[in-house]
Amino acid sequence: MSITGKIEVQDKDILGALGAFFKRVLETDDINAILVPQHLSMKNMVMPTLVTDPEQLNGVDPLAPAFPMNAAKIVSRLTRKQMGSKIAVVLRPCEIRAFVELVKLKQGQMDEVMLIGMDCLGAFQNKDYLQYVDRHGDKSTERFYQDVLDGKQADIEGATLASACMSCENPVPTNADILIGLFGVEIADYLLVQSQSKRGTNLLNQMHMTEIPEPASRQDAITAIVAQRIACRDEMFVRTRAATDSLEKMTAYLANCVNCYNCRVACPVCYCKECVFVTDVFNHDPSQYLRWANRKGVIKMPTDTLFFHLTRLAHMSTACVGCGQCSNACPNGIPVMELFRTISQSTQRAFEYEAGKSIQQEPPLSVFYEDEFPEVVGINS
Amino acid sequence: MQDFEPTIIAFVCNWCTYTAADLAGTSRLTYPKNVRLIRVMCTGMVDPQYVIKAFLEGADGVLISGCHPGDCHYINGNYKARRRIKLLKEILPQFGFEPERLRLTWIGASDGIQFAEIMDELVDQVKALGPNQAKLKMVI
Ligand code: SF4
Ligand code: SF4
Ligand code: FES
């Protein structure tokens, strides 16, 4: 049975209310630690922090428009073996979806984590966030969520949200144990809490939340924002397909890639422990480069750029959750997310799969059935 | 285009299609020299990146061929291969590679005649498609 309750907000201090709520979570018998984004005292940046002392939750800021990394990777680190303790983790919806993919790949487990998902207002790219925070200092987060909830998200004083966020059709978490809702809620007065699983219900019961019905305005607000995001996403798909639909255009799209592989490092679902592209397989014999150059008279260095991206698409596009961390990490401004989301829409659809949606459904390349895909067999199909 | 001689890279499994190719040879059947066989233990070991590499290096066609369903010597390698081909046939056409350049067939160990026939037909098909664009242009 799901419980819907409220977190009271005093003096419009939403972050304070969230901090107090997380403190109560940490004080329950079930939870020994909490992973939550906080303002670092030494720099105006928000990073995931692992907290065991309830007094160390004063900088809690999960609403900051900062998304320095996809924290599914952190949760995977914390849960790859039994920890012997229970932790609560506060995540964005795309972080939960990436974590679900990692759990299915046996790179994390759910038993010891309580997933707290927040309605996601989106975030800036890293460099834009730093500028935003320079301009608005302490008031950055407050300014941001007010603007977004007032419907101004497309362009907030010069900076736009990351393209991944603008085209994200999943701003409301699924597969969380507990959801914290903002859309369609009078956040000046309260935030919504809702359990999405049995253990979530148990935890909320222990915390004696004041129960309320879900506000009537919530579903409409969600429908409206999702429609807006889907329109933006579909436009992005059309744009990206047009920019990459031949080998020549694809080559142009990726021409300034320097094979730094930051996109792969930042990707939460690039699951190999050692990527083949950093092994000796790609440390070619020096004479090999000349043989390649000889064939057409010229090659671009470093080589294997398109090979890298196409291989990554083949290996992980069925697991892409569209978080945009690849684009965020690219030093050369290549719209990596756009490419990966566009292709992954086709590959996920081909296997009737949606990354991060279901814990039960096996990843497409981990299963097979005897009778399937007859259309790809034979030379006359 | 008349004298275009395509290059076709064929990943064939040791136990079925390679044996069929061998049988074609010992039966003195001929098949076009455009087809370059790469013997692998099972189609289940053909990582999508082998196919991608072949295309980026200018192969005009890629064939993966192994045992019939139920006959794979490693039980299910060919089913896994089929999923990977499905995947690649979603990805490659988005960059202008005709999906017909990539083929998957089951040719059993005793199908020597069939092996030779399929190779003939495959070469004709790829000839009709013309050269792979990666052959002519700079690939990064
Ligand atoms: S490919 Fe990019 S958008 Fe997709 S999951 Fe990885 S980092 Fe996120
Ligand atoms: S982060 Fe950018 S430059 Fe580096 S490998 Fe990825 S696309 Fe290329
Ligand atoms: S052994 Fe022939 S396909 Fe597996």
XYZ file of N, CA, C and O in Angstrom, chain B residues 55-139:
340
model
N 33.407 -3.030 -41.991
C 32.769 -2.002 -42.823
C 33.617 -0.733 -42.885
O 33.766 -0.131 -43.943
N 34.156 -0.318 -41.740
C 34.937 0.921 -41.749
C 36.228 0.761 -42.542
O 36.781 1.729 -43.062
N 36.714 -0.454 -42.643
C 37.918 -0.707 -43.441
C 37.587 -0.857 -44.921
O 38.472 -1.096 -45.729
N 36.286 -0.791 -45.241
C 35.932 -0.795 -46.654
C 35.315 -2.071 -47.182
O 35.109 -2.195 -48.395
N 35.015 -3.044 -46.317
C 34.336 -4.247 -46.813
C 33.003 -3.833 -47.442
O 32.285 -2.997 -46.895
N 32.679 -4.427 -48.590
C 31.419 -4.068 -49.243
C 30.255 -4.884 -48.694
O 29.099 -4.485 -48.810
N 30.574 -6.018 -48.114
C 29.541 -6.825 -47.486
C 30.152 -7.627 -46.348
O 31.351 -7.882 -46.333
N 29.329 -7.967 -45.364
C 29.787 -8.825 -44.263
C 28.758 -9.928 -44.080
O 27.551 -9.668 -44.048
N 29.257 -11.149 -44.021
C 28.379 -12.299 -43.797
C 28.792 -12.969 -42.491
O 29.986 -13.114 -42.214
N 27.795 -13.335 -41.717
C 28.050 -14.188 -40.559
C 27.265 -15.460 -40.810
O 26.084 -15.402 -41.154
N 27.918 -16.589 -40.717
C 27.220 -17.820 -41.045
C 27.643 -18.938 -40.103
O 28.829 -19.129 -39.837
N 26.652 -19.656 -39.610
C 26.951 -20.722 -38.657
C 25.941 -21.850 -38.745
O 25.250 -22.015 -39.760
N 25.868 -22.593 -37.667
C 25.017 -23.784 -37.635
C 23.535 -23.387 -37.583
O 23.177 -22.323 -37.084
N 22.693 -24.291 -38.068
C 21.252 -24.063 -37.986
C 20.819 -23.999 -36.519
O 21.462 -24.588 -35.652
N 19.704 -23.294 -36.241
C 19.198 -23.263 -34.867
C 19.070 -24.685 -34.314
O 18.596 -25.577 -35.019
N 19.544 -24.867 -33.110
C 19.488 -26.197 -32.507
C 20.762 -27.000 -32.735
O 21.033 -27.959 -32.016
N 21.581 -26.594 -33.724
C 22.789 -27.361 -34.044
C 24.076 -26.726 -33.545
O 25.148 -27.303 -33.736
N 23.997 -25.524 -32.968
C 25.236 -24.855 -32.543
C 25.987 -25.753 -31.576
O 25.406 -26.295 -30.636
N 27.286 -25.896 -31.816
C 28.079 -26.785 -30.971
C 28.313 -26.213 -29.587
O 28.806 -26.901 -28.704
N 27.989 -24.958 -29.424
C 28.056 -24.368 -28.086
C 26.635 -24.029 -27.636
O 26.406 -23.089 -26.889
N 25.692 -24.774 -28.141
C 24.288 -24.759 -27.753
C 23.505 -23.544 -28.247
O 22.504 -23.687 -28.921
N 23.996 -22.321 -27.917
C 23.144 -21.177 -28.253
C 23.898 -19.991 -28.861
O 23.344 -18.904 -28.943
N 25.130 -20.206 -29.287
C 25.909 -19.089 -29.850
C 25.213 -18.432 -31.029
O 25.251 -17.208 -31.195
N 24.552 -19.236 -31.850
C 23.916 -18.662 -33.041
C 22.693 -17.805 -32.685
O 22.382 -16.845 -33.389
N 22.028 -18.133 -31.580
C 20.912 -17.271 -31.155
C 21.436 -15.909 -30.703
O 20.811 -14.871 -30.915
N 22.584 -15.939 -30.032
C 23.180 -14.666 -29.584
C 23.611 -13.851 -30.796
O 23.426 -12.630 -30.845
N 24.196 -14.554 -31.769
C 24.624 -13.868 -32.998
C 23.433 -13.184 -33.660
O 23.522 -12.050 -34.121
N 22.299 -13.881 -33.673
C 21.121 -13.323 -34.337
C 20.688 -12.009 -33.674
O 20.326 -11.044 -34.339
N 20.743 -11.957 -32.345
C 20.402 -10.692 -31.665
C 21.381 -9.583 -32.035
O 21.009 -8.425 -32.174
N 22.656 -9.936 -32.138
C 23.649 -8.898 -32.452
C 23.468 -8.393 -33.874
O 23.702 -7.203 -34.154
N 23.061 -9.280 -34.774
C 22.814 -8.837 -36.150
C 21.587 -7.926 -36.172
O 21.571 -6.889 -36.834
N 20.587 -8.309 -35.414
C 19.400 -7.451 -35.293
C 19.829 -6.050 -34.833
O 19.407 -5.033 -35.380
N 20.662 -6.013 -33.826
C 21.148 -4.751 -33.273
C 21.886 -3.936 -34.338
O 21.616 -2.751 -34.543
N 22.821 -4.593 -35.036
C 23.620 -3.877 -36.039
C 22.762 -3.401 -37.199
O 23.022 -2.345 -37.775
N 21.737 -4.163 -37.513
C 20.866 -3.746 -38.607
C 20.008 -2.544 -38.191
O 19.391 -1.900 -39.018
N 19.927 -2.258 -36.910
C 19.292 -1.014 -36.456
C 20.278 0.145 -36.524
O 19.901 1.275 -36.820
N 21.533 -0.126 -36.202
C 22.502 0.965 -36.077
C 23.071 1.392 -37.434
O 23.047 2.577 -37.773
N 23.573 0.437 -38.207
C 24.317 0.794 -39.419
C 23.506 1.583 -40.453
O 24.026 2.543 -41.029
N 22.246 1.239 -40.700
C 21.507 1.989 -41.724
C 21.352 3.474 -41.386
O 21.155 4.293 -42.269
N 21.483 3.819 -40.087
C 21.316 5.220 -39.721
C 22.459 6.078 -40.244
O 22.366 7.288 -40.259
N 23.562 5.436 -40.640
C 24.670 6.184 -41.228
C 24.818 5.850 -42.697
O 25.891 5.938 -43.272
N 23.730 5.396 -43.283
C 23.731 5.193 -44.722
C 24.283 3.860 -45.201
O 24.468 3.680 -46.395
N 24.552 2.924 -44.296
C 24.934 1.588 -44.761
C 23.661 0.803 -45.071
O 22.821 0.624 -44.189
N 23.550 0.305 -46.287
C 22.370 -0.484 -46.625
C 22.354 -1.739 -45.750
O 23.374 -2.431 -45.649
N 21.203 -2.049 -45.129
C 21.172 -3.235 -44.260
C 21.489 -4.527 -45.023
O 21.946 -5.493 -44.425
N 21.275 -4.511 -46.351
C 21.550 -5.723 -47.135
C 23.040 -6.034 -47.215
O 23.426 -7.111 -47.669
N 23.870 -5.101 -46.823
C 25.308 -5.405 -46.842
C 25.692 -6.366 -45.720
O 26.782 -6.918 -45.710
N 24.817 -6.490 -44.745
C 25.101 -7.366 -43.608
C 24.138 -8.544 -43.641
O 22.915 -8.361 -43.650
N 24.687 -9.746 -43.683
C 23.844 -10.939 -43.816
C 24.178 -11.979 -42.763
O 25.328 -12.123 -42.354
N 23.150 -12.697 -42.368
C 23.313 -13.819 -41.439
C 22.684 -15.056 -42.085
O 21.538 -14.987 -42.543
N 23.414 -16.137 -42.159
C 22.811 -17.369 -42.704
C 23.198 -18.562 -41.837
O 24.172 -18.511 -41.083
N 22.409 -19.608 -41.964
C 22.742 -20.886 -41.346
C 23.103 -21.845 -42.484
O 22.269 -22.118 -43.354
N 24.321 -22.308 -42.521
C 24.722 -23.286 -43.539
C 25.384 -24.455 -42.812
O 26.455 -24.306 -42.217
N 24.727 -25.604 -42.821
C 25.182 -26.762 -42.064
C 26.399 -27.433 -42.703
O 26.733 -27.183 -43.864
N 27.047 -28.296 -41.928
C 28.308 -28.912 -42.344
C 28.196 -29.692 -43.654
O 29.140 -29.779 -44.422
N 27.031 -30.236 -43.928
C 26.898 -31.061 -45.134
C 26.354 -30.270 -46.319
O 26.109 -30.826 -47.385
N 26.158 -28.946 -46.140
C 25.539 -28.132 -47.199
C 26.583 -27.501 -48.130
O 26.552 -26.289 -48.371
N 27.485 -28.296 -48.661
C 28.538 -27.760 -49.542
C 27.969 -27.071 -50.771
O 28.397 -25.968 -51.148
N 27.006 -27.697 -51.387
C 26.430 -27.131 -52.611
C 25.744 -25.810 -52.301
O 25.933 -24.801 -52.978
N 24.985 -25.862 -51.214
C 24.280 -24.645 -50.811
C 25.269 -23.516 -50.500
O 25.027 -22.359 -50.845
N 26.370 -23.870 -49.869
C 27.381 -22.856 -49.556
C 27.812 -22.135 -50.831
O 27.798 -20.906 -50.914
N 28.170 -22.903 -51.847
C 28.653 -22.293 -53.099
C 27.562 -21.427 -53.742
O 27.830 -20.314 -54.216
N 26.326 -21.913 -53.716
C 25.223 -21.147 -54.318
C 24.986 -19.822 -53.593
O 24.806 -18.778 -54.209
N 24.998 -19.900 -52.255
C 24.742 -18.682 -51.479
C 25.849 -17.648 -51.714
O 25.582 -16.456 -51.850
N 27.089 -18.111 -51.810
C 28.184 -17.163 -52.047
C 28.020 -16.476 -53.408
O 28.216 -15.270 -53.540
N 27.650 -17.246 -54.408
C 27.414 -16.659 -55.738
C 26.356 -15.566 -55.667
O 26.543 -14.453 -56.157
N 25.266 -15.904 -55.013
C 24.164 -14.958 -54.976
C 24.517 -13.715 -54.157
O 24.193 -12.583 -54.534
N 25.218 -13.948 -53.062
C 25.613 -12.837 -52.200
C 26.501 -11.854 -52.965
O 26.317 -10.632 -52.878
N 27.443 -12.382 -53.708
C 28.341 -11.506 -54.457
C 27.549 -10.701 -55.489
O 27.759 -9.489 -55.638
N 26.605 -11.339 -56.157
C 25.774 -10.602 -57.118
C 25.013 -9.470 -56.440
O 24.942 -8.348 -56.945
N 24.455 -9.792 -55.274
C 23.681 -8.766 -54.551
C 24.564 -7.576 -54.176
O 24.170 -6.429 -54.340
N 25.736 -7.864 -53.655
C 26.596 -6.769 -53.196
C 27.121 -5.972 -54.393
O 27.257 -4.749 -54.329
N 27.366 -6.666 -55.495
C 27.761 -5.949 -56.717
C 26.698 -4.925 -57.088
O 26.992 -3.782 -57.438
N 25.447 -5.357 -56.979
C 24.347 -4.464 -57.351
C 24.273 -3.256 -56.425
O 23.849 -2.166 -56.835
N 24.695 -3.436 -55.171
C 24.650 -2.311 -54.220
C 25.758 -1.287 -54.507
O 25.669 -0.138 -54.096
N 26.808 -1.732 -55.157
C 27.924 -0.821 -55.417
C 28.883 -0.766 -54.247
O 28.648 -1.391 -53.207
N 29.974 -0.024 -54.390
C 31.001 -0.017 -53.348
C 30.536 0.651 -52.056
O 29.723 1.580 -52.083
N 31.062 0.181 -50.968
C 30.865 0.771 -49.646
C 31.471 2.172 -49.639
O 32.588 2.375 -50.089
N 30.721 3.132 -49.105
C 31.195 4.525 -49.095
C 32.508 4.699 -48.328
O 33.280 5.596 -48.625
N 32.746 3.813 -47.340
C 33.962 3.961 -46.536
C 35.220 3.704 -47.355
O 36.319 4.092 -46.973
N 35.049 3.038 -48.480
C 36.188 2.725 -49.326
C 36.706 3.981 -50.009
O 37.881 4.127 -50.277
N 35.778 4.873 -50.302
C 36.119 6.002 -51.154
C 36.462 7.250 -50.354
O 37.202 8.106 -50.790
N 35.845 7.359 -49.160
C 35.984 8.616 -48.431
C 36.871 8.450 -47.212
O 37.094 7.346 -46.746
N 37.296 9.573 -46.690
C 38.103 9.534 -45.477
C 37.204 9.158 -44.294
O 36.164 9.754 -44.084
N 37.627 8.164 -43.563
C 36.901 7.750 -42.370
C 37.744 8.157 -41.172
O 38.951 7.928 -41.168
